[in-house]
JSON list of C-alpha atoms and ligand atoms in Angstrom, two decimals:
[
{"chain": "X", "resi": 1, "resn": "UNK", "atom": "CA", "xyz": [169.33, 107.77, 136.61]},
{"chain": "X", "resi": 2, "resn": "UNK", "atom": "CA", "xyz": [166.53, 110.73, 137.04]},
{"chain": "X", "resi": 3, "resn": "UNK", "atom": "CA", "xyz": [163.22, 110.12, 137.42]},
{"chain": "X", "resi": 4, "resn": "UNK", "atom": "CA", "xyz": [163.21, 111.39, 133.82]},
{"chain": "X", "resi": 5, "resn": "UNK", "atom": "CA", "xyz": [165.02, 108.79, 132.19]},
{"chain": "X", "resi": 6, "resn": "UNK", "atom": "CA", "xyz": [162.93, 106.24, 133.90]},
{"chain": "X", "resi": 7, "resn": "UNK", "atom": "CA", "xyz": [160.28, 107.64, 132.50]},
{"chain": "X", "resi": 8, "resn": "UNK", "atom": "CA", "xyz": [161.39, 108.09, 128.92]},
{"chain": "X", "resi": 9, "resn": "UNK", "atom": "CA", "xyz": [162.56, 104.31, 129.21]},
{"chain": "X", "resi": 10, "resn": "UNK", "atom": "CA", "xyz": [159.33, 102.84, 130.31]},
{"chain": "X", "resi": 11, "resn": "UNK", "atom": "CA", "xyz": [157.88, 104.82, 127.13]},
{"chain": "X", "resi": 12, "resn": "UNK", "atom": "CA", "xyz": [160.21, 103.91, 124.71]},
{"chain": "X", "resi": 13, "resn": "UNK", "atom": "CA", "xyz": [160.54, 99.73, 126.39]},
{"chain": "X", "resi": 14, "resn": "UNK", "atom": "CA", "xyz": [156.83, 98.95, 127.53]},
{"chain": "X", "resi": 15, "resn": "UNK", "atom": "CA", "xyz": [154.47, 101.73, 126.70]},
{"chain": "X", "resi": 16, "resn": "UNK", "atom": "CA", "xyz": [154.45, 104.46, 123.95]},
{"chain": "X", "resi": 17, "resn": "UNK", "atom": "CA", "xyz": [151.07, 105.60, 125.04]},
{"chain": "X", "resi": 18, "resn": "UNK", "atom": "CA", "xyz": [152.76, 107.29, 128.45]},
{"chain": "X", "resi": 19, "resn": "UNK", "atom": "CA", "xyz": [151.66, 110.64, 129.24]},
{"chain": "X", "resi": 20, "resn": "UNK", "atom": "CA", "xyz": [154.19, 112.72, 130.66]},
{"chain": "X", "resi": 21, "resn": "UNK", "atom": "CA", "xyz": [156.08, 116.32, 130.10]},
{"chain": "X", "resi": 22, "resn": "UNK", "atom": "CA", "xyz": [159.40, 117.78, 130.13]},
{"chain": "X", "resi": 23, "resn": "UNK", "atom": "CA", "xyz": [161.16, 120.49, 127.98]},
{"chain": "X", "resi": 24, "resn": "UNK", "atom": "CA", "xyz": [164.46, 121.66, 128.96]},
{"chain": "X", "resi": 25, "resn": "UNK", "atom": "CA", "xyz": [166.11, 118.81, 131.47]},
{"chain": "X", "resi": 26, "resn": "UNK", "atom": "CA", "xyz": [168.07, 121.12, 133.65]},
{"chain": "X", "resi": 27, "resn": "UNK", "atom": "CA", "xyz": [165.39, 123.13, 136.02]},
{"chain": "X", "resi": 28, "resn": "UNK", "atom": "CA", "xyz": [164.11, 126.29, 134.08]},
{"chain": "X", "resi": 29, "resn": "UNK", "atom": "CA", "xyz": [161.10, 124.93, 132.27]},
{"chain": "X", "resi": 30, "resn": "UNK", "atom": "CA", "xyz": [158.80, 123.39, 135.18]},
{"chain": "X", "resi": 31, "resn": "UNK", "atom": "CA", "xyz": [157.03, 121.50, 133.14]},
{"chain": "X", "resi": 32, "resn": "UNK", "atom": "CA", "xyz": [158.00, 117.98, 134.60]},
{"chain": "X", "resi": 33, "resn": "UNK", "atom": "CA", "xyz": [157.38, 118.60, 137.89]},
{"chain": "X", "resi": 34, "resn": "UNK", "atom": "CA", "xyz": [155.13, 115.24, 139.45]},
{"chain": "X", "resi": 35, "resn": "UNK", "atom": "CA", "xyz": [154.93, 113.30, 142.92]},
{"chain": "X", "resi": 36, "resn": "UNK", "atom": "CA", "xyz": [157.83, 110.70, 143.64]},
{"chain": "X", "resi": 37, "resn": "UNK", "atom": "CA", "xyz": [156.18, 108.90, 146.85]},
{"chain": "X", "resi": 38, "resn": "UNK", "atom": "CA", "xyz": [154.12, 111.50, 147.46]},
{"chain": "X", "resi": 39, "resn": "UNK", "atom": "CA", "xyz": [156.84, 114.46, 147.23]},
{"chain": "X", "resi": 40, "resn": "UNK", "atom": "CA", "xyz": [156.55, 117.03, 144.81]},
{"chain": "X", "resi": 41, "resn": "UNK", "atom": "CA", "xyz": [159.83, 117.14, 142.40]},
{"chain": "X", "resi": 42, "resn": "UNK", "atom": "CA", "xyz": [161.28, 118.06, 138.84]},
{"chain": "X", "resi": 43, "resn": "UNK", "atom": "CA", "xyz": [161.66, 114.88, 137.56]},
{"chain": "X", "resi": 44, "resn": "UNK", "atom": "CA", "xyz": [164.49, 116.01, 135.35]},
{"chain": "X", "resi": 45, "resn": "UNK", "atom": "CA", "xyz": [166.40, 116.88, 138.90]},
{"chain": "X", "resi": 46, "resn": "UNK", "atom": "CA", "xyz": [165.58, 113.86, 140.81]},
{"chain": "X", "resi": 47, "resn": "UNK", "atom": "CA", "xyz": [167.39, 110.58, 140.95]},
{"chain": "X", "resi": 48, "resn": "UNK", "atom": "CA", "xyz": [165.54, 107.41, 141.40]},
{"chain": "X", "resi": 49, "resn": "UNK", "atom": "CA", "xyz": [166.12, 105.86, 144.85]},
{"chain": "X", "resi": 50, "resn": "UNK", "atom": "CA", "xyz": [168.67, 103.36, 144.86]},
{"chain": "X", "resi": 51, "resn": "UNK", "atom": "CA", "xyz": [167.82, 101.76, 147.70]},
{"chain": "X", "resi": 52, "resn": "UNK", "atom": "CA", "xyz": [163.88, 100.55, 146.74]},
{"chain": "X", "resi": 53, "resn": "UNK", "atom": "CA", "xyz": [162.64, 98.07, 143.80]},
{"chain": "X", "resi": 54, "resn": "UNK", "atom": "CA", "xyz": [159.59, 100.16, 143.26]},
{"chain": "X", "resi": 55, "resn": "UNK", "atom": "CA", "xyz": [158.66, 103.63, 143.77]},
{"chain": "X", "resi": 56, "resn": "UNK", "atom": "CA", "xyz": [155.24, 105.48, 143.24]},
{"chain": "X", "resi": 57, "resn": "UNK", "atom": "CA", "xyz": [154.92, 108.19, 140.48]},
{"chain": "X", "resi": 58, "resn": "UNK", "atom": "CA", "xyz": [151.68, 110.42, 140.57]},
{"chain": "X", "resi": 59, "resn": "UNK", "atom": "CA", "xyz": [150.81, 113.62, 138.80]},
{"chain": "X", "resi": 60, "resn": "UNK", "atom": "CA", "xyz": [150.46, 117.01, 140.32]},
{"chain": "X", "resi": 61, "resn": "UNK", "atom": "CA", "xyz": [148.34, 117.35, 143.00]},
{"chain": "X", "resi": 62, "resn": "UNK", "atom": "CA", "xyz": [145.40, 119.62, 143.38]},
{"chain": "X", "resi": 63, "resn": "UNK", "atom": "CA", "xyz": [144.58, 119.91, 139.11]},
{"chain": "X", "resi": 64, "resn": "UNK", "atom": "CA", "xyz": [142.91, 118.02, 137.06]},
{"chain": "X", "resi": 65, "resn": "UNK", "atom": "CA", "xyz": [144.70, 114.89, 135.39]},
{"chain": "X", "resi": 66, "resn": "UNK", "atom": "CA", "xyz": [144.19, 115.20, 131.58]},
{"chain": "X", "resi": 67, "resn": "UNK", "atom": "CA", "xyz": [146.48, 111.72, 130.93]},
{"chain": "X", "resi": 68, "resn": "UNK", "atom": "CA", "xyz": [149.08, 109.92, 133.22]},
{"chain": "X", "resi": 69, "resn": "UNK", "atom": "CA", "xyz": [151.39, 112.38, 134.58]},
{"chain": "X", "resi": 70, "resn": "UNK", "atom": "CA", "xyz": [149.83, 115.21, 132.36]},
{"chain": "X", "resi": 71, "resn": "UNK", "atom": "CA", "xyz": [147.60, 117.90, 134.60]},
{"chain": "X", "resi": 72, "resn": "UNK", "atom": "CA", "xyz": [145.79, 120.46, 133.14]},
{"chain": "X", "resi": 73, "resn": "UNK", "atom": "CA", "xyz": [147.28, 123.77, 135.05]},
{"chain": "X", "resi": 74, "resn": "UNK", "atom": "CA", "xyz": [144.81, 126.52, 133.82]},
{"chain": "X", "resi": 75, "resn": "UNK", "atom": "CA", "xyz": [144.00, 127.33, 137.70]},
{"chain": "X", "resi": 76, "resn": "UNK", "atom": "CA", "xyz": [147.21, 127.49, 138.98]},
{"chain": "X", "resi": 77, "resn": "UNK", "atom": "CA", "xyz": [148.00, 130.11, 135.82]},
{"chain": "X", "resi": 78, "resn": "UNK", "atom": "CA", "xyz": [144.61, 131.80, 137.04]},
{"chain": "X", "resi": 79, "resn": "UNK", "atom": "CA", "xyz": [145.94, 132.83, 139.91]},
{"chain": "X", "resi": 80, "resn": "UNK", "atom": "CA", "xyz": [149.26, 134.09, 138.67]},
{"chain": "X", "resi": 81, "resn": "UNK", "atom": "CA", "xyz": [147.46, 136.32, 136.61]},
{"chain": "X", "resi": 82, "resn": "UNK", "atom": "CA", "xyz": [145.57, 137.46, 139.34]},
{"chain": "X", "resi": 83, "resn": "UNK", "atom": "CA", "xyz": [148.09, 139.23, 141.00]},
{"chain": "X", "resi": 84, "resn": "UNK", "atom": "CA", "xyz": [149.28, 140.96, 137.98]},
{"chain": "X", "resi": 85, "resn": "UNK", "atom": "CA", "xyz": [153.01, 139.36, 137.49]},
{"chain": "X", "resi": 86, "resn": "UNK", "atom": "CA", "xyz": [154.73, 142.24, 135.80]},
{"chain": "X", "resi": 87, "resn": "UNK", "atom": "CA", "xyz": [156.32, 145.19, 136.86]},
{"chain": "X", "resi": 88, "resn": "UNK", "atom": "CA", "xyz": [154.04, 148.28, 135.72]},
{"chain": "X", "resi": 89, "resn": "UNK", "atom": "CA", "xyz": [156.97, 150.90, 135.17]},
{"chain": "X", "resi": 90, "resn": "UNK", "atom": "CA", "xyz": [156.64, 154.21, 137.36]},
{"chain": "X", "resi": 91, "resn": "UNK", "atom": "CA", "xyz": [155.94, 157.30, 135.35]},
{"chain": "X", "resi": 92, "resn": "UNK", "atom": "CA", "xyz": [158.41, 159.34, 136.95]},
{"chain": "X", "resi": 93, "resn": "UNK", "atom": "CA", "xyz": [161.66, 156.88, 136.71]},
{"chain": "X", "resi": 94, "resn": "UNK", "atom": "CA", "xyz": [164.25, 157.87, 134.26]},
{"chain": "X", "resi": 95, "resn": "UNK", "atom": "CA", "xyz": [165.11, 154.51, 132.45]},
{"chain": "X", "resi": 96, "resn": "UNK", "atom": "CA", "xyz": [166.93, 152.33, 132.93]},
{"chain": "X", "resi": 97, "resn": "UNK", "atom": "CA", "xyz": [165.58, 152.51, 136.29]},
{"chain": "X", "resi": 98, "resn": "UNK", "atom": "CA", "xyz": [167.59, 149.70, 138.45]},
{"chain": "X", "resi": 99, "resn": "UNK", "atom": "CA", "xyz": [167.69, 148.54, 142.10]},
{"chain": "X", "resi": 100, "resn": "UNK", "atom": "CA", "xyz": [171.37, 149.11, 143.27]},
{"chain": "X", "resi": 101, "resn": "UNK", "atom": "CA", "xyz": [173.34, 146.04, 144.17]},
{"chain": "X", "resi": 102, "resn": "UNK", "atom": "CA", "xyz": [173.19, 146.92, 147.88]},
{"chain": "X", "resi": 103, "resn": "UNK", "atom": "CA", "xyz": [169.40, 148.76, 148.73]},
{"chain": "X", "resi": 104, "resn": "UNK", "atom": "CA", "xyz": [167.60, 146.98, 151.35]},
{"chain": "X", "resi": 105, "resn": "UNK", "atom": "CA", "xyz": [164.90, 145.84, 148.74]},
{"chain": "X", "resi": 106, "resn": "UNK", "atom": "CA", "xyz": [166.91, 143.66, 146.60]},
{"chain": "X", "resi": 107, "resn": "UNK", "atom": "CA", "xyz": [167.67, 141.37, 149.67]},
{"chain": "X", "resi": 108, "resn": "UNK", "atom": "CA", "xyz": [163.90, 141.20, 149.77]},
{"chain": "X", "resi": 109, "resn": "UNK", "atom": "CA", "xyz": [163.92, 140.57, 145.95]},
{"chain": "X", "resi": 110, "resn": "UNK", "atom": "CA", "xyz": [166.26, 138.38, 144.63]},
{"chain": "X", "resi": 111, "resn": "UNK", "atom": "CA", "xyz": [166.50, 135.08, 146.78]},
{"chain": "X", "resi": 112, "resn": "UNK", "atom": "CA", "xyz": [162.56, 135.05, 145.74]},
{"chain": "X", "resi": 113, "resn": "UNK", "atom": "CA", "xyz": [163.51, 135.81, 142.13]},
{"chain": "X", "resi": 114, "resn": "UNK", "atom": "CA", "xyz": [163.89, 132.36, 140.77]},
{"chain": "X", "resi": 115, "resn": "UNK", "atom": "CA", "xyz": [160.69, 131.40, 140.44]},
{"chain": "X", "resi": 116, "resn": "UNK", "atom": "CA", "xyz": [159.74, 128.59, 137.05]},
{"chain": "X", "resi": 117, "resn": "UNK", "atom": "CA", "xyz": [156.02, 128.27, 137.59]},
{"chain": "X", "resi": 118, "resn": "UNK", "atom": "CA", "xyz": [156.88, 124.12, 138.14]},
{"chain": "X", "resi": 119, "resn": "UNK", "atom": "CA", "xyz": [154.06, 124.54, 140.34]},
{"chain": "X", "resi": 120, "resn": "UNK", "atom": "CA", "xyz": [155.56, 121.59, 142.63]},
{"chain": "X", "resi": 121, "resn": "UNK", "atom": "CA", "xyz": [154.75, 124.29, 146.02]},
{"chain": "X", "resi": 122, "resn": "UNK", "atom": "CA", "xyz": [151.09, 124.29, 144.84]},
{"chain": "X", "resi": 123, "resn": "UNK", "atom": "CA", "xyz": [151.08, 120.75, 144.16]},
{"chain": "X", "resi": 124, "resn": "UNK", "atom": "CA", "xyz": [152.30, 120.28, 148.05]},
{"chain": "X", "resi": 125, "resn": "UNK", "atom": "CA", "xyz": [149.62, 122.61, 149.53]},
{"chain": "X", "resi": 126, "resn": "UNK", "atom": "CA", "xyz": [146.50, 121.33, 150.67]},
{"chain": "X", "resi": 127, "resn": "UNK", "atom": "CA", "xyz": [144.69, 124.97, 150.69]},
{"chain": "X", "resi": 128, "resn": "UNK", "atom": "CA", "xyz": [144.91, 125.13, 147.33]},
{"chain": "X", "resi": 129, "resn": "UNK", "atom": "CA", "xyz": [144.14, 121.65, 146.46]},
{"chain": "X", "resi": 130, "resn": "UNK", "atom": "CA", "xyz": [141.30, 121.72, 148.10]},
{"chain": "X", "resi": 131, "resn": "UNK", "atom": "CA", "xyz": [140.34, 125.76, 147.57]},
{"chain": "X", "resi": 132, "resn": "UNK", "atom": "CA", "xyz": [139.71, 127.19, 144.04]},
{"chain": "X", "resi": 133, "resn": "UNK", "atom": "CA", "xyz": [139.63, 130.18, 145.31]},
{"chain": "X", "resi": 134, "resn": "UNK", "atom": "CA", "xyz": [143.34, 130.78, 147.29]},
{"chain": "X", "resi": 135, "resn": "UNK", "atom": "CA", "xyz": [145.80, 132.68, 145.33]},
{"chain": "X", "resi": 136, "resn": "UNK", "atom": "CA", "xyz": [148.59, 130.17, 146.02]},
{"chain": "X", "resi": 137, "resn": "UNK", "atom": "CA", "xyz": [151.95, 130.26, 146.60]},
{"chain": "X", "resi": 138, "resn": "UNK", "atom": "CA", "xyz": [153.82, 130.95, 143.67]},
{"chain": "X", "resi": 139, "resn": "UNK", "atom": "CA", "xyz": [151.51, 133.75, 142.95]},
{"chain": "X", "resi": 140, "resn": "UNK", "atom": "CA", "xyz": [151.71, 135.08, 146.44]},
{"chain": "X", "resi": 141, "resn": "UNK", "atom": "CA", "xyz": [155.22, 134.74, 146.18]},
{"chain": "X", "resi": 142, "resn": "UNK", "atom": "CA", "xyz": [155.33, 136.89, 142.54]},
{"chain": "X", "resi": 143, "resn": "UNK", "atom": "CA", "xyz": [153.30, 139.41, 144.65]},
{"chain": "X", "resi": 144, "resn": "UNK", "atom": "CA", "xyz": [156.04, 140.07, 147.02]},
{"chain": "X", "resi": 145, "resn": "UNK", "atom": "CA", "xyz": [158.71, 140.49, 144.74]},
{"chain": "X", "resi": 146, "resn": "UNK", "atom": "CA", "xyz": [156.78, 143.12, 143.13]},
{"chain": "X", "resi": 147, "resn": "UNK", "atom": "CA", "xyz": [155.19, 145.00, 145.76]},
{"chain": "X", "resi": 148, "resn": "UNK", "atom": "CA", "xyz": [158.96, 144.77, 147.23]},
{"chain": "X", "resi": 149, "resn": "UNK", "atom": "CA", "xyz": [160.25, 146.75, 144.24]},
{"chain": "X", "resi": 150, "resn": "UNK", "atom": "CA", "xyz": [159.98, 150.29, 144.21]},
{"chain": "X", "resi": 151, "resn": "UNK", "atom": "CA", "xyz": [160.18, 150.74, 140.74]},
{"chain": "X", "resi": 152, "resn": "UNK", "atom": "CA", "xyz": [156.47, 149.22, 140.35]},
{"chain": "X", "resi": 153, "resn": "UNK", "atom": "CA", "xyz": [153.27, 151.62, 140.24]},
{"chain": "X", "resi": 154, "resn": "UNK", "atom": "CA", "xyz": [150.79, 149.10, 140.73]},
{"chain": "X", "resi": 155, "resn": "UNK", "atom": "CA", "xyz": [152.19, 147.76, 144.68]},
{"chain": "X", "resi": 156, "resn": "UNK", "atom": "CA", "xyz": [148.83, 149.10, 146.66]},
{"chain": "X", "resi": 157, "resn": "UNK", "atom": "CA", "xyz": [146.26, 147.47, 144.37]},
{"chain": "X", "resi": 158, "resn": "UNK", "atom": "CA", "xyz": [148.46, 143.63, 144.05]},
{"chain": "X", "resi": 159, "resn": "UNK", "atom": "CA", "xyz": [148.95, 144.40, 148.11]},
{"chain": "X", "resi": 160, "resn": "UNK", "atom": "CA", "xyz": [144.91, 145.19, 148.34]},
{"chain": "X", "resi": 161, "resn": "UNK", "atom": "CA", "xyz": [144.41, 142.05, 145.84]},
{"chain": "X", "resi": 162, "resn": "UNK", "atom": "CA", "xyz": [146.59, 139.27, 147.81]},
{"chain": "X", "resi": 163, "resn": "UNK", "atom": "CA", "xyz": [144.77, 140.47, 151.32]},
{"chain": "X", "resi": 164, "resn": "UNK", "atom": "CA", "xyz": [141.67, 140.00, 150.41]},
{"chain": "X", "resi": 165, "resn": "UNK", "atom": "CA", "xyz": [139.44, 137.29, 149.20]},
{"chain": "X", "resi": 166, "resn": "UNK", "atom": "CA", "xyz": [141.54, 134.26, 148.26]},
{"chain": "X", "resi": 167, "resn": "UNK", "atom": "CA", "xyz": [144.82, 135.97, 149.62]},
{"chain": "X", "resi": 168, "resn": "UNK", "atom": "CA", "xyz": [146.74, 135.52, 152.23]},
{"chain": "X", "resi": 169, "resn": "UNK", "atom": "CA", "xyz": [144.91, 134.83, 154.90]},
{"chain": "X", "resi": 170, "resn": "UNK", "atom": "CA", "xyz": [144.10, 131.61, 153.41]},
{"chain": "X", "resi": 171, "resn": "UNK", "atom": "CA", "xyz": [147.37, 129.99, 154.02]},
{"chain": "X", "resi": 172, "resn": "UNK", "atom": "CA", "xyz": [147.69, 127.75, 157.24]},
{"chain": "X", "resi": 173, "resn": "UNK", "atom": "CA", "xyz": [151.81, 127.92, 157.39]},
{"chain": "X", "resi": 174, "resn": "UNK", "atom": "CA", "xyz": [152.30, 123.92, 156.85]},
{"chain": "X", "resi": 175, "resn": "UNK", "atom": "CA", "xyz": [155.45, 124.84, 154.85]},
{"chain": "X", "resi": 176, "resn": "UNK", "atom": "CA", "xyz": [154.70, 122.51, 152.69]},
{"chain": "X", "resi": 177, "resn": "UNK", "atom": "CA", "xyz": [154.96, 124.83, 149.54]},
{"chain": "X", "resi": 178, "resn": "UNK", "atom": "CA", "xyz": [158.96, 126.34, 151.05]},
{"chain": "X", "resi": 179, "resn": "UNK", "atom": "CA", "xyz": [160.32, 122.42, 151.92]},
{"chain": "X", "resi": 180, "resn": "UNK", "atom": "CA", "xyz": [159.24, 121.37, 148.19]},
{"chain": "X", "resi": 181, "resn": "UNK", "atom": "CA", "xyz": [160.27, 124.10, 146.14]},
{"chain": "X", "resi": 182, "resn": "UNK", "atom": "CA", "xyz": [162.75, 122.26, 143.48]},
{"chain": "X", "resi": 183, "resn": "UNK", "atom": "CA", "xyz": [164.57, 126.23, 143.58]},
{"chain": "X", "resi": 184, "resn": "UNK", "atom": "CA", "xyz": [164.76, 126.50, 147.23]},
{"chain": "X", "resi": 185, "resn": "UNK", "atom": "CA", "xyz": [162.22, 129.79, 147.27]},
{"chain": "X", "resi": 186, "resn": "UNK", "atom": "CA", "xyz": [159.80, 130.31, 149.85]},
{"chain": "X", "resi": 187, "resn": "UNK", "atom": "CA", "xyz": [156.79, 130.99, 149.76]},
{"chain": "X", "resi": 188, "resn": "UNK", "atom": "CA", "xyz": [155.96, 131.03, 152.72]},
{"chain": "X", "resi": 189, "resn": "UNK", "atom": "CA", "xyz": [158.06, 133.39, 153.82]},
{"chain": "X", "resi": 190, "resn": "UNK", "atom": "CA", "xyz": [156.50, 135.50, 150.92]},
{"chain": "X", "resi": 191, "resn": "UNK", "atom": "CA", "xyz": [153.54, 135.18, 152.50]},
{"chain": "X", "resi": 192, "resn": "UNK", "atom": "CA", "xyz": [154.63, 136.02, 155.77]},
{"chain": "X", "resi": 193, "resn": "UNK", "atom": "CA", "xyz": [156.03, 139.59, 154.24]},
{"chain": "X", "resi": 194, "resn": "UNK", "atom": "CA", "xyz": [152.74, 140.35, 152.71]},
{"chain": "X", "resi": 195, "resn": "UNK", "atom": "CA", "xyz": [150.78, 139.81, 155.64]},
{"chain": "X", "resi": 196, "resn": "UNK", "atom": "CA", "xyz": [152.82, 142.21, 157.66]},
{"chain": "X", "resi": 197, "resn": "UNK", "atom": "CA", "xyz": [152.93, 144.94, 154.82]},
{"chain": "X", "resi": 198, "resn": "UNK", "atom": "CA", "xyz": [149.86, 145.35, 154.84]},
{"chain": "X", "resi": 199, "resn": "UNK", "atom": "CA", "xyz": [149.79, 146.17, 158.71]},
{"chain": "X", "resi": 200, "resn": "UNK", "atom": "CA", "xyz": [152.65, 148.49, 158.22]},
{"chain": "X", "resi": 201, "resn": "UNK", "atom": "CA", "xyz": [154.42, 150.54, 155.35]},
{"chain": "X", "resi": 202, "resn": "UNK", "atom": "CA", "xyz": [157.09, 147.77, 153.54]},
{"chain": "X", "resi": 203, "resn": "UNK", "atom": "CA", "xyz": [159.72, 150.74, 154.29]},
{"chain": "X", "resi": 204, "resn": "UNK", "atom": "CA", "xyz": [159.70, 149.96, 158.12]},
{"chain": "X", "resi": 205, "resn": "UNK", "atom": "CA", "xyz": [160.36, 146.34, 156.99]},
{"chain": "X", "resi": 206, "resn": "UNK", "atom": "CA", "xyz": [163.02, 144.61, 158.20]},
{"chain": "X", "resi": 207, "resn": "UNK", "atom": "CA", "xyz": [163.52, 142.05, 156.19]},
{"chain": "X", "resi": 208, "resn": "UNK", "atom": "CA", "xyz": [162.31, 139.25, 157.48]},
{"chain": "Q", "resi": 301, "resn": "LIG", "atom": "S1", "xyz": [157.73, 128.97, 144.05]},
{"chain": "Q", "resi": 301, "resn": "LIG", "atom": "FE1", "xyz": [159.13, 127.20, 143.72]},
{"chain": "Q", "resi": 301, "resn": "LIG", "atom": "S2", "xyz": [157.76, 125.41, 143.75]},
{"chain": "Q", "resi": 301, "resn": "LIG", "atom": "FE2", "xyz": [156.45, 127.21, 143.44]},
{"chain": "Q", "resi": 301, "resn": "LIG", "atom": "S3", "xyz": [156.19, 127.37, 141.20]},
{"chain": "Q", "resi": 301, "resn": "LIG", "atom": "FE3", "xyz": [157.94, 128.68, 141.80]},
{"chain": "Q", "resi": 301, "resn": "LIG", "atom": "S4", "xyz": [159.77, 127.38, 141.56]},
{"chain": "Q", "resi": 301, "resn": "LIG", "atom": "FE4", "xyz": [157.97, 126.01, 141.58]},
{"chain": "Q", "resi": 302, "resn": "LIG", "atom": "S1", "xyz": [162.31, 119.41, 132.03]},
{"chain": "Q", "resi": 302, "resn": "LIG", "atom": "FE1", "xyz": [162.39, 121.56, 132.43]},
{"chain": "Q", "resi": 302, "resn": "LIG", "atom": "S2", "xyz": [162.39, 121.66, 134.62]},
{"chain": "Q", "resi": 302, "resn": "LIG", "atom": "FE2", "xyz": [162.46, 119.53, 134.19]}
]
C-alpha cells in the first residue's frame, strides 16, 4: 500500500474533511509530494512501512499550510520564474535546432532534465525554509540546464541572475535537496556547475 492509498482510505473510512493532493499516481504531476517521518516523498511512490504501527505524515516544509497536507506553493513557483525556465531560441539557429545525441552538453543536460516541480528538494532544504529570498534548488537546477544549452540566448543574464542576490551562494551543500529528490536529480550538483561557470566559460567545463 502507498502512502496514497492510506491516505485516500482514512478520507473515505474516518474523515471526508482530509486535505490532501494528488493528480496523476505514477510520478509526473508533483503534486503529492509531503513528509513521511520527516522525509520528503511522492506519496503516490512511497509504500507505507511495514514494519511500524504508526507513522507521521506532515505537509511540505518551508510554505505555508493552507489545510492538512495542502501548502500553498506560490514562493517556490516565485523562484522558478525567476530564473526564466524556458529556452529563449537563438536568432541565428536554423530550426529545428537540436543538441546531437553525443555533444558534451547533453551529458550536462539530460540526467538534470526530469525535473516535476514536486518541490520535495525544497521541502528538504533548510535555506530555503528559512530564506524567502534563495532561489532554491529546483530553480537553480532549471538554470543549469539552460545556461548548459547552447541553443538558449538568454544564458549570461539567468547565469548573472542565479549568482547574485538569492543565488547560489546561498546554498550550504547539506545535500539534502539531491538525497530527496523522488527523480534522482541533483541539485546540488546543479549548483555546484553554476558556481564554477561563472568563474570560467561553461566550454572549459568538464562535466562535473
Ligand atoms: S529537482 Fe527533484 S525534488 Fe526538486 S522539484 Fe524537481 S523533481 Fe522535485
Ligand atoms: S500524484 Fe502525481 S506525482 Fe504523485
Amino acid at each position: 500500500m502507498m502512502v496514497l492509498d492510506l491516505l485516500l482510505a482514512i478520507q473515505r473510512e474516518h474523515d471526508a474533511a482530509l486535505g490532501f493532493r494528488f493528480s496523476c499516481r505514477v510520478a509526473m504531476c508533483g503534486t503529492c509530494t509531503l513528509r513521511l517521518d520527516g522525509r520528503s516523498v511522492l506519496a503516490c511512490q512511497t509504500p507505507v512501512p511495514r514494519d511500524r504501527d504508526t507513522v507521521r505524515l506532515d505537509p511540505v516544509a518551508g510554505l505555508p499550510v493552507l489545510r492538512d497536507l495542502v501548502v500553498d506553493t506560490t514562493a517556490f513557483w516565485e523562484e522558478w520564474a525567476r530564473v526564466t525556465p524556458y529556452l529563449v531560441p537563438r536568432d541565428d539557429l536554423t530550426e529545428p535546432a537540436v543538441i546531437r545525441p553525443d555533444a558534451k552538453e547533453r551529458q550536462l543536460i539530460d540526467p538534470a532534465l526530469d525535473c516535476i516541480g514536486c518541490g520535495a528538494c525544497y521541502s528538504s532544504c533548510a535555506v530555503s525554509a528559512g530564506s524567502r529570498d534563495f532561489i532554491g534548488p529546483a530553480a537553480l537546477n532549471r538554470a543549469m540546464v539552460l545556461v548548459a544549452d547552447s541553443r538558449d540566448a538568454a544564458g549570461e543574464e539567468r547565469l548573472a541572475a542565479v549568482t547574485g542576490e538569492g543565488g547560489v551562494d546561498r546554498c550550504h551543500y547539506v545535500y539534502g535537496c539531491s538525497a530527496q529528490c523522488p527523480k534522482g536529480l541533483d541539485p546540488a550538483q546543479a549548483i555546484r556547475r553554476l558556481r564554477r561557470w561563472r568563474l570560467r566559460p561553461r566550454s572549459s567545463d568538464d562535466g562535473r
